[in-house]
C-alpha positions in Angstrom: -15.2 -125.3 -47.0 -18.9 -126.8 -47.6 -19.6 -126.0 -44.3 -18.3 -122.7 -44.2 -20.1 -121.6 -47.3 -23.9 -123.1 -45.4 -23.1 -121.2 -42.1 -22.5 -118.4 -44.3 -25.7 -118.9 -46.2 -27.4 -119.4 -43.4 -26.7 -116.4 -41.7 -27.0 -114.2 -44.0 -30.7 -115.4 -44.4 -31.0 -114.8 -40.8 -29.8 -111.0 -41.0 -32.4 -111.2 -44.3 -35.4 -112.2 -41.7 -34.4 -110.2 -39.6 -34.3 -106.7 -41.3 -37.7 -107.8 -43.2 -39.1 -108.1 -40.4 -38.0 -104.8 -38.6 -38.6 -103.1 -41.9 -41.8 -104.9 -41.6 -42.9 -103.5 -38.2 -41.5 -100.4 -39.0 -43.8 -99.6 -42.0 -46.5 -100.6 -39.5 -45.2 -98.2 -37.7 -43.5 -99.5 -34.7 -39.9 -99.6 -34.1 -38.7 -102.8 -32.4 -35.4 -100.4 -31.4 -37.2 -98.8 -28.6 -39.4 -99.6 -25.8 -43.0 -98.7 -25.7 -45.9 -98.9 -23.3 -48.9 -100.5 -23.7 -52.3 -99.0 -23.5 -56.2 -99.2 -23.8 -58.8 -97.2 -25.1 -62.7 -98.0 -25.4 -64.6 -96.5 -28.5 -68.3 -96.6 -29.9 -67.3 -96.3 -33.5 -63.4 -95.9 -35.0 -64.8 -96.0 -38.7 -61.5 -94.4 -40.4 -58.8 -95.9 -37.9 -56.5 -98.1 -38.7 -53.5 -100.4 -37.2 -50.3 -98.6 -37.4 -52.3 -95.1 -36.8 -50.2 -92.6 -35.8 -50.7 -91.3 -32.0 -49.8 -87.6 -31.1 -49.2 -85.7 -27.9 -49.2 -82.3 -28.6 -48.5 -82.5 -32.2 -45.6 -85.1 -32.0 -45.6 -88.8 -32.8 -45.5 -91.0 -29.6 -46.2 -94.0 -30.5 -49.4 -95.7 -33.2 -51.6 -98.0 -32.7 -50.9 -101.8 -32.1 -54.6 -103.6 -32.4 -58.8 -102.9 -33.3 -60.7 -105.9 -31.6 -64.7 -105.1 -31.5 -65.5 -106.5 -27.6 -69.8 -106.6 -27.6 -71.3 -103.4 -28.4 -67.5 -101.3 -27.8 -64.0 -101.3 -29.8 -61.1 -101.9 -28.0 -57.9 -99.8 -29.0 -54.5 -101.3 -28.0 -51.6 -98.4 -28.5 -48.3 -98.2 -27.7 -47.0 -95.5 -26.6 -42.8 -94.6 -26.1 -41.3 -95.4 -22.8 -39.7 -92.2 -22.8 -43.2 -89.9 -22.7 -45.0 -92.3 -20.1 -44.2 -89.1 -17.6 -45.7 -86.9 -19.2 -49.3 -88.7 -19.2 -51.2 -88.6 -16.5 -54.3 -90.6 -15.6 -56.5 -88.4 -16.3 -55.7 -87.5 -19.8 -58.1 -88.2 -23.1 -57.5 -90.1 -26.1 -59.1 -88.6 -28.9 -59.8 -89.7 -32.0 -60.1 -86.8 -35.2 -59.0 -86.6 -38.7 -55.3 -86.4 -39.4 -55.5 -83.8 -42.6 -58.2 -82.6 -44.5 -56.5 -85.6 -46.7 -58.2 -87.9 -45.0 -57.3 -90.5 -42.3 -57.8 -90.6 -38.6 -55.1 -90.4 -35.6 -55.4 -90.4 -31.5 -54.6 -87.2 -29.8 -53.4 -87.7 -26.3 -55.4 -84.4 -24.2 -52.9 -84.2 -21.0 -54.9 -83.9 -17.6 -54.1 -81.7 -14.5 -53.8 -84.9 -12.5 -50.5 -85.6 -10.4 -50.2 -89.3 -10.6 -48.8 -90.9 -14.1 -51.0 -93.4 -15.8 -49.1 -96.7 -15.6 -48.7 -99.1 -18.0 -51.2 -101.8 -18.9 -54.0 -98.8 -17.8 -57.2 -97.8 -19.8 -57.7 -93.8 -21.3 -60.8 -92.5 -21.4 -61.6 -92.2 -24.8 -63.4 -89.6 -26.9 -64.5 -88.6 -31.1 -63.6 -85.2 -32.0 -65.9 -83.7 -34.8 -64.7 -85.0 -38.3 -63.6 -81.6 -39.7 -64.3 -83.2 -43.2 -68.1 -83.8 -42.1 -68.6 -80.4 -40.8 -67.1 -79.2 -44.2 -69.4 -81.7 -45.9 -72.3 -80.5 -44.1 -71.5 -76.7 -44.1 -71.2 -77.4 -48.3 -74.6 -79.2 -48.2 -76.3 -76.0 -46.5 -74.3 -74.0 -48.8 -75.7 -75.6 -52.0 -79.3 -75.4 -50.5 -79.1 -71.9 -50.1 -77.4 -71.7 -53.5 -80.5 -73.4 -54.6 -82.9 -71.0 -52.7 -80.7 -68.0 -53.9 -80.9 -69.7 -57.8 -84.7 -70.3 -57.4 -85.7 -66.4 -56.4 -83.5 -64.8 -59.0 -85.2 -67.0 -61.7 -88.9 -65.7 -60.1 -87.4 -62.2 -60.3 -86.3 -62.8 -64.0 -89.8 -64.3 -64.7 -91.9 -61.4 -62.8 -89.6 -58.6 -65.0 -89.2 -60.1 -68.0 -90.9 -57.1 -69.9 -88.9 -54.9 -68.2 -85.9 -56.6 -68.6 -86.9 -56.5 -72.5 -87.5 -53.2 -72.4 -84.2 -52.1 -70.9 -82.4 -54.2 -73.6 -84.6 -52.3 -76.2 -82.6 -49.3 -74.8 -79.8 -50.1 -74.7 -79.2 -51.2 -78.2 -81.2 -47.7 -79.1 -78.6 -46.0 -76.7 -75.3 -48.1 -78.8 -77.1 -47.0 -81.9 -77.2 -43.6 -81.1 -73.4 -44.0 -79.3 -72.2 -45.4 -82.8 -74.3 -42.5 -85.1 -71.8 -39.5 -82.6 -68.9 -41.7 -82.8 -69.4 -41.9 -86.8 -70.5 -37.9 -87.5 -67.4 -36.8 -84.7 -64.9 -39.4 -87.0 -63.0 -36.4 -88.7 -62.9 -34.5 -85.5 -61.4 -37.1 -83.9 -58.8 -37.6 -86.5 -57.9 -34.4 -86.6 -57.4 -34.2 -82.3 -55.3 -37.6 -83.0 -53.8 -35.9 -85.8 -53.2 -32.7 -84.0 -51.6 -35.1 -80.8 -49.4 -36.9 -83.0 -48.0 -33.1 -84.2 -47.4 -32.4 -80.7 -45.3 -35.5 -80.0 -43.5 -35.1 -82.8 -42.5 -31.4 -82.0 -41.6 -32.5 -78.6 -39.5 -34.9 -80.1 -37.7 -32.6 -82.8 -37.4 -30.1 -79.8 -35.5 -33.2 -77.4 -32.1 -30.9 -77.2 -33.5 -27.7 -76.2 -35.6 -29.0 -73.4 -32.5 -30.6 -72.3 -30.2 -27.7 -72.6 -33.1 -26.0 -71.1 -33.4 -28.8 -68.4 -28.9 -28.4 -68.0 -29.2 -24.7 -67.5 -31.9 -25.1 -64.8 -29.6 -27.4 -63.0 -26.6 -25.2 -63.3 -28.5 -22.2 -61.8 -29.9 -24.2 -58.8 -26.1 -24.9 -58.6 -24.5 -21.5 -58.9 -27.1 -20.4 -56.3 -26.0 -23.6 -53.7 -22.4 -22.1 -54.4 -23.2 -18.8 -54.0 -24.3 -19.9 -50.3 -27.5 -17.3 -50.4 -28.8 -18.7 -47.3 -25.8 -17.8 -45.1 -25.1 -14.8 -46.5 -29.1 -14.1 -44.9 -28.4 -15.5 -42.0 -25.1 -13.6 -41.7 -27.2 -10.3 -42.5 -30.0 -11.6 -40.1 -27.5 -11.7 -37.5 -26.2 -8.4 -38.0 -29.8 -6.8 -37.8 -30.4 -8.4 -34.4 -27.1 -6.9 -33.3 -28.7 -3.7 -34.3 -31.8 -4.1 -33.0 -30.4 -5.6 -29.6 -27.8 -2.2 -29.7 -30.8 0.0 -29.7 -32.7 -2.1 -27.3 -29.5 -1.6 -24.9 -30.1 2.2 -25.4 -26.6 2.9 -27.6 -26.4 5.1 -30.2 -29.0 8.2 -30.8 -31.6 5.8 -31.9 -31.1 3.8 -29.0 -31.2 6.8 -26.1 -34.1 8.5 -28.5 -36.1 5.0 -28.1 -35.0 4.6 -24.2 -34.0 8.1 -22.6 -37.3 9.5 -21.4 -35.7 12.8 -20.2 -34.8 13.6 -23.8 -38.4 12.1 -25.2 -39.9 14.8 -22.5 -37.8 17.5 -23.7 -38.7 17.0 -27.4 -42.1 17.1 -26.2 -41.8 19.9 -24.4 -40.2 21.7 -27.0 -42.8 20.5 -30.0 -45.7 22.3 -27.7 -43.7 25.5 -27.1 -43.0 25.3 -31.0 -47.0 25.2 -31.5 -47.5 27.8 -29.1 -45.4 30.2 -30.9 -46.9 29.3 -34.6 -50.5 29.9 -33.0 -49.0 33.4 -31.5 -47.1 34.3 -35.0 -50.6 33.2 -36.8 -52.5 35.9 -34.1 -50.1 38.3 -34.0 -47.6 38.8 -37.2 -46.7 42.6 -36.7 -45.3 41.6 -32.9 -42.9 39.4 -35.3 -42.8 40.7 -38.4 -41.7 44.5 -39.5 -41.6 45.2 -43.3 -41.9 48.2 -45.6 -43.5 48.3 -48.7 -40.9 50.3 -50.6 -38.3 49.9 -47.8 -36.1 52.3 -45.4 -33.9 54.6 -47.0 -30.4 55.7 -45.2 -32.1 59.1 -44.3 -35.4 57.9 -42.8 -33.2 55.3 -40.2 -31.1 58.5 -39.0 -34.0 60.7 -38.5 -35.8 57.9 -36.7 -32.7 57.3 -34.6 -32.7 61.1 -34.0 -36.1 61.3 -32.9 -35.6 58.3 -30.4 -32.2 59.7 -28.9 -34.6 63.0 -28.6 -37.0 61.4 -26.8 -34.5 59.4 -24.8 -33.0 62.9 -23.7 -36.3 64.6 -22.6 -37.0 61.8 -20.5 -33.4 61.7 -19.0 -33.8 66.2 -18.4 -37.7 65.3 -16.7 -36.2 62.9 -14.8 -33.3 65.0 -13.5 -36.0 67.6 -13.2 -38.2 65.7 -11.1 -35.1 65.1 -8.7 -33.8 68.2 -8.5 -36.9 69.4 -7.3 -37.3 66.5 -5.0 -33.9 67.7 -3.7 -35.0 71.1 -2.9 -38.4 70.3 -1.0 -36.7 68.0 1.3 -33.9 71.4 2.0 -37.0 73.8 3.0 -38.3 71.4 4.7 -35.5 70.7 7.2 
């Protein structure tokens, strides 16, 4: 049973040592779970890096740095790097150092080359320092204070130069509040009386709520009455009809249509307006050819003796003419 109980002791420091120790590594930021490759990088200057640095290819974690030894006048960089990415490095590519976050803290950036063959394992990167983007900040802030101060140091010459102005302008304005304040105070009852005459208002419009809504109600029930009364197809129904008509007379049916489209008829109304002028213009010359009137009028006696006189007439002619052939008769007898 003693025994038992030490070998259980014993192992259980073991599996102690042991996850320490991983747990160890693995805040240092390597994971004794997988496999990584080893590499080498040469620096002038890796102020800001540290062991257990992260190192990126394209954004993602691929392994961190193992070791920072300082060989003469270079640093050498050991990193290790995750089996499982070695293909995707060639032997061309960069390791660059730049700031991880504008928090601070420095990483390696693997730059991929075009080359075909794979760096292998135990190799050297070129290395390269990318521009401290907290520097630039640092320096970009430093020119931006001195111009500050530039900026600072010509506005107080301006101030200085126009000081009397300045004064003067001041002097102004407090004459212009003054003067503001003196309106403001003689308008006072006016303006009482506008907010007076306001407040009247809203309070009529309040009194008055119910009518404006009635009057509002009866606005919506005549817009309704008129969308039931269905106005706009009763117009088109009527529009409709109109271009039936119109197309009707168009076609040349009906008198209006053979008016508007048979010429013959358009020729003849023509003809029959001149010979209409013709015989006003003839009445207008001539009325007695027309026209036969008495002032007092014909009696009963004066039409029978007129018609006697014209059946006289008639029978002298007839007896001349008989005459006249008679003796026509009796020249061509001698003669034979």
């Amino acid at each position: 049973m003693k025994l038992k109980r030490e070998l259980k002791v014993g192992v259980f420091a073991i599996i102690v040592i042991a996850v320490a120790w991983w747990g160890i590594k693995w805040l240092g930021g390597q994971n004794v779970l997988l496999t990584s490759d080893i590499y080498y990088v040469y620096y002038d200057d890796v102020s800001g890096l540290q062991e257990s640095s992260r190192v990126t290819l394209r954004g993602v974690d691929v392994g961190n740095v193992r070791d920072i030894t300082l060989e003469r006048d270079r640093v050498k960089v050991e990193i290790a790097i995750e089996s499982e990415y070695a293909d995707m490095i060639p032997c061309n590519s960069i390791a660059e150092i730049g700031a991880a976050g504008l928090m601070g803290g420095l990483e390696i950036s693997i730059i991929q080359g075009d080359a075909e063959e794979l760096i292998q394992s135990g190799a050297t990167l070129e290395g390269r320092t990318k521009t401290d983007m907290i520097g630039t900040l640092a320096d970009k802030g430093t020119e931006l204070i001195d111009g500050l101060n530039v900026t600072i140091d010509s506005v107080n010459t301006l101030l200085g130069e126009n000081a009397s102005k300045i004064n003067e302008l001041v002097s102004n304005l407090e004459s212009m509040t003054a003067s503001i304040d003196g309106i403001i105070a003689a308008s006072s009852g006016d303006i009482k009386g506008a907010m007076g005459d306001l407040s009247s208002f809203t309070s009529t419009l309040a009194e008055n709520t119910g009518r404006i809504e009635s009057m509002l109600a009866n606005l919506d029930t005549f817009t309704g009455d008129l969308a039931e009364a269905q106005l706009i197809e009763q117009l088109d129904t009527t529009v409709e009809a109109l271009n039936g008509v119109l197309s009707a007379i168009e076609a040349g049916d009906g008198s209006v249509g053979k008016l508007l489209n048979d010429n013959q008829l358009y020729d003849s109304l023509t003809t029959a307006g001149d010979n209409l002028g013709l015989l006003l213009e003839d009445l207008k010359a001539n009325p007695m050819r027309y026209v036969h009137f008495s002032l007092f009028g014909d009696s009963e006696e004066k039409i029978a003796k007129r018609e006697a006189k014209k059946a006289a007439k008639e029978a002298k002619r007839e007896a001349k003419a008989a005459a006249k052939a008679a003796k026509g008769g009796v020249s061509l007898l001698v003669e034979e």
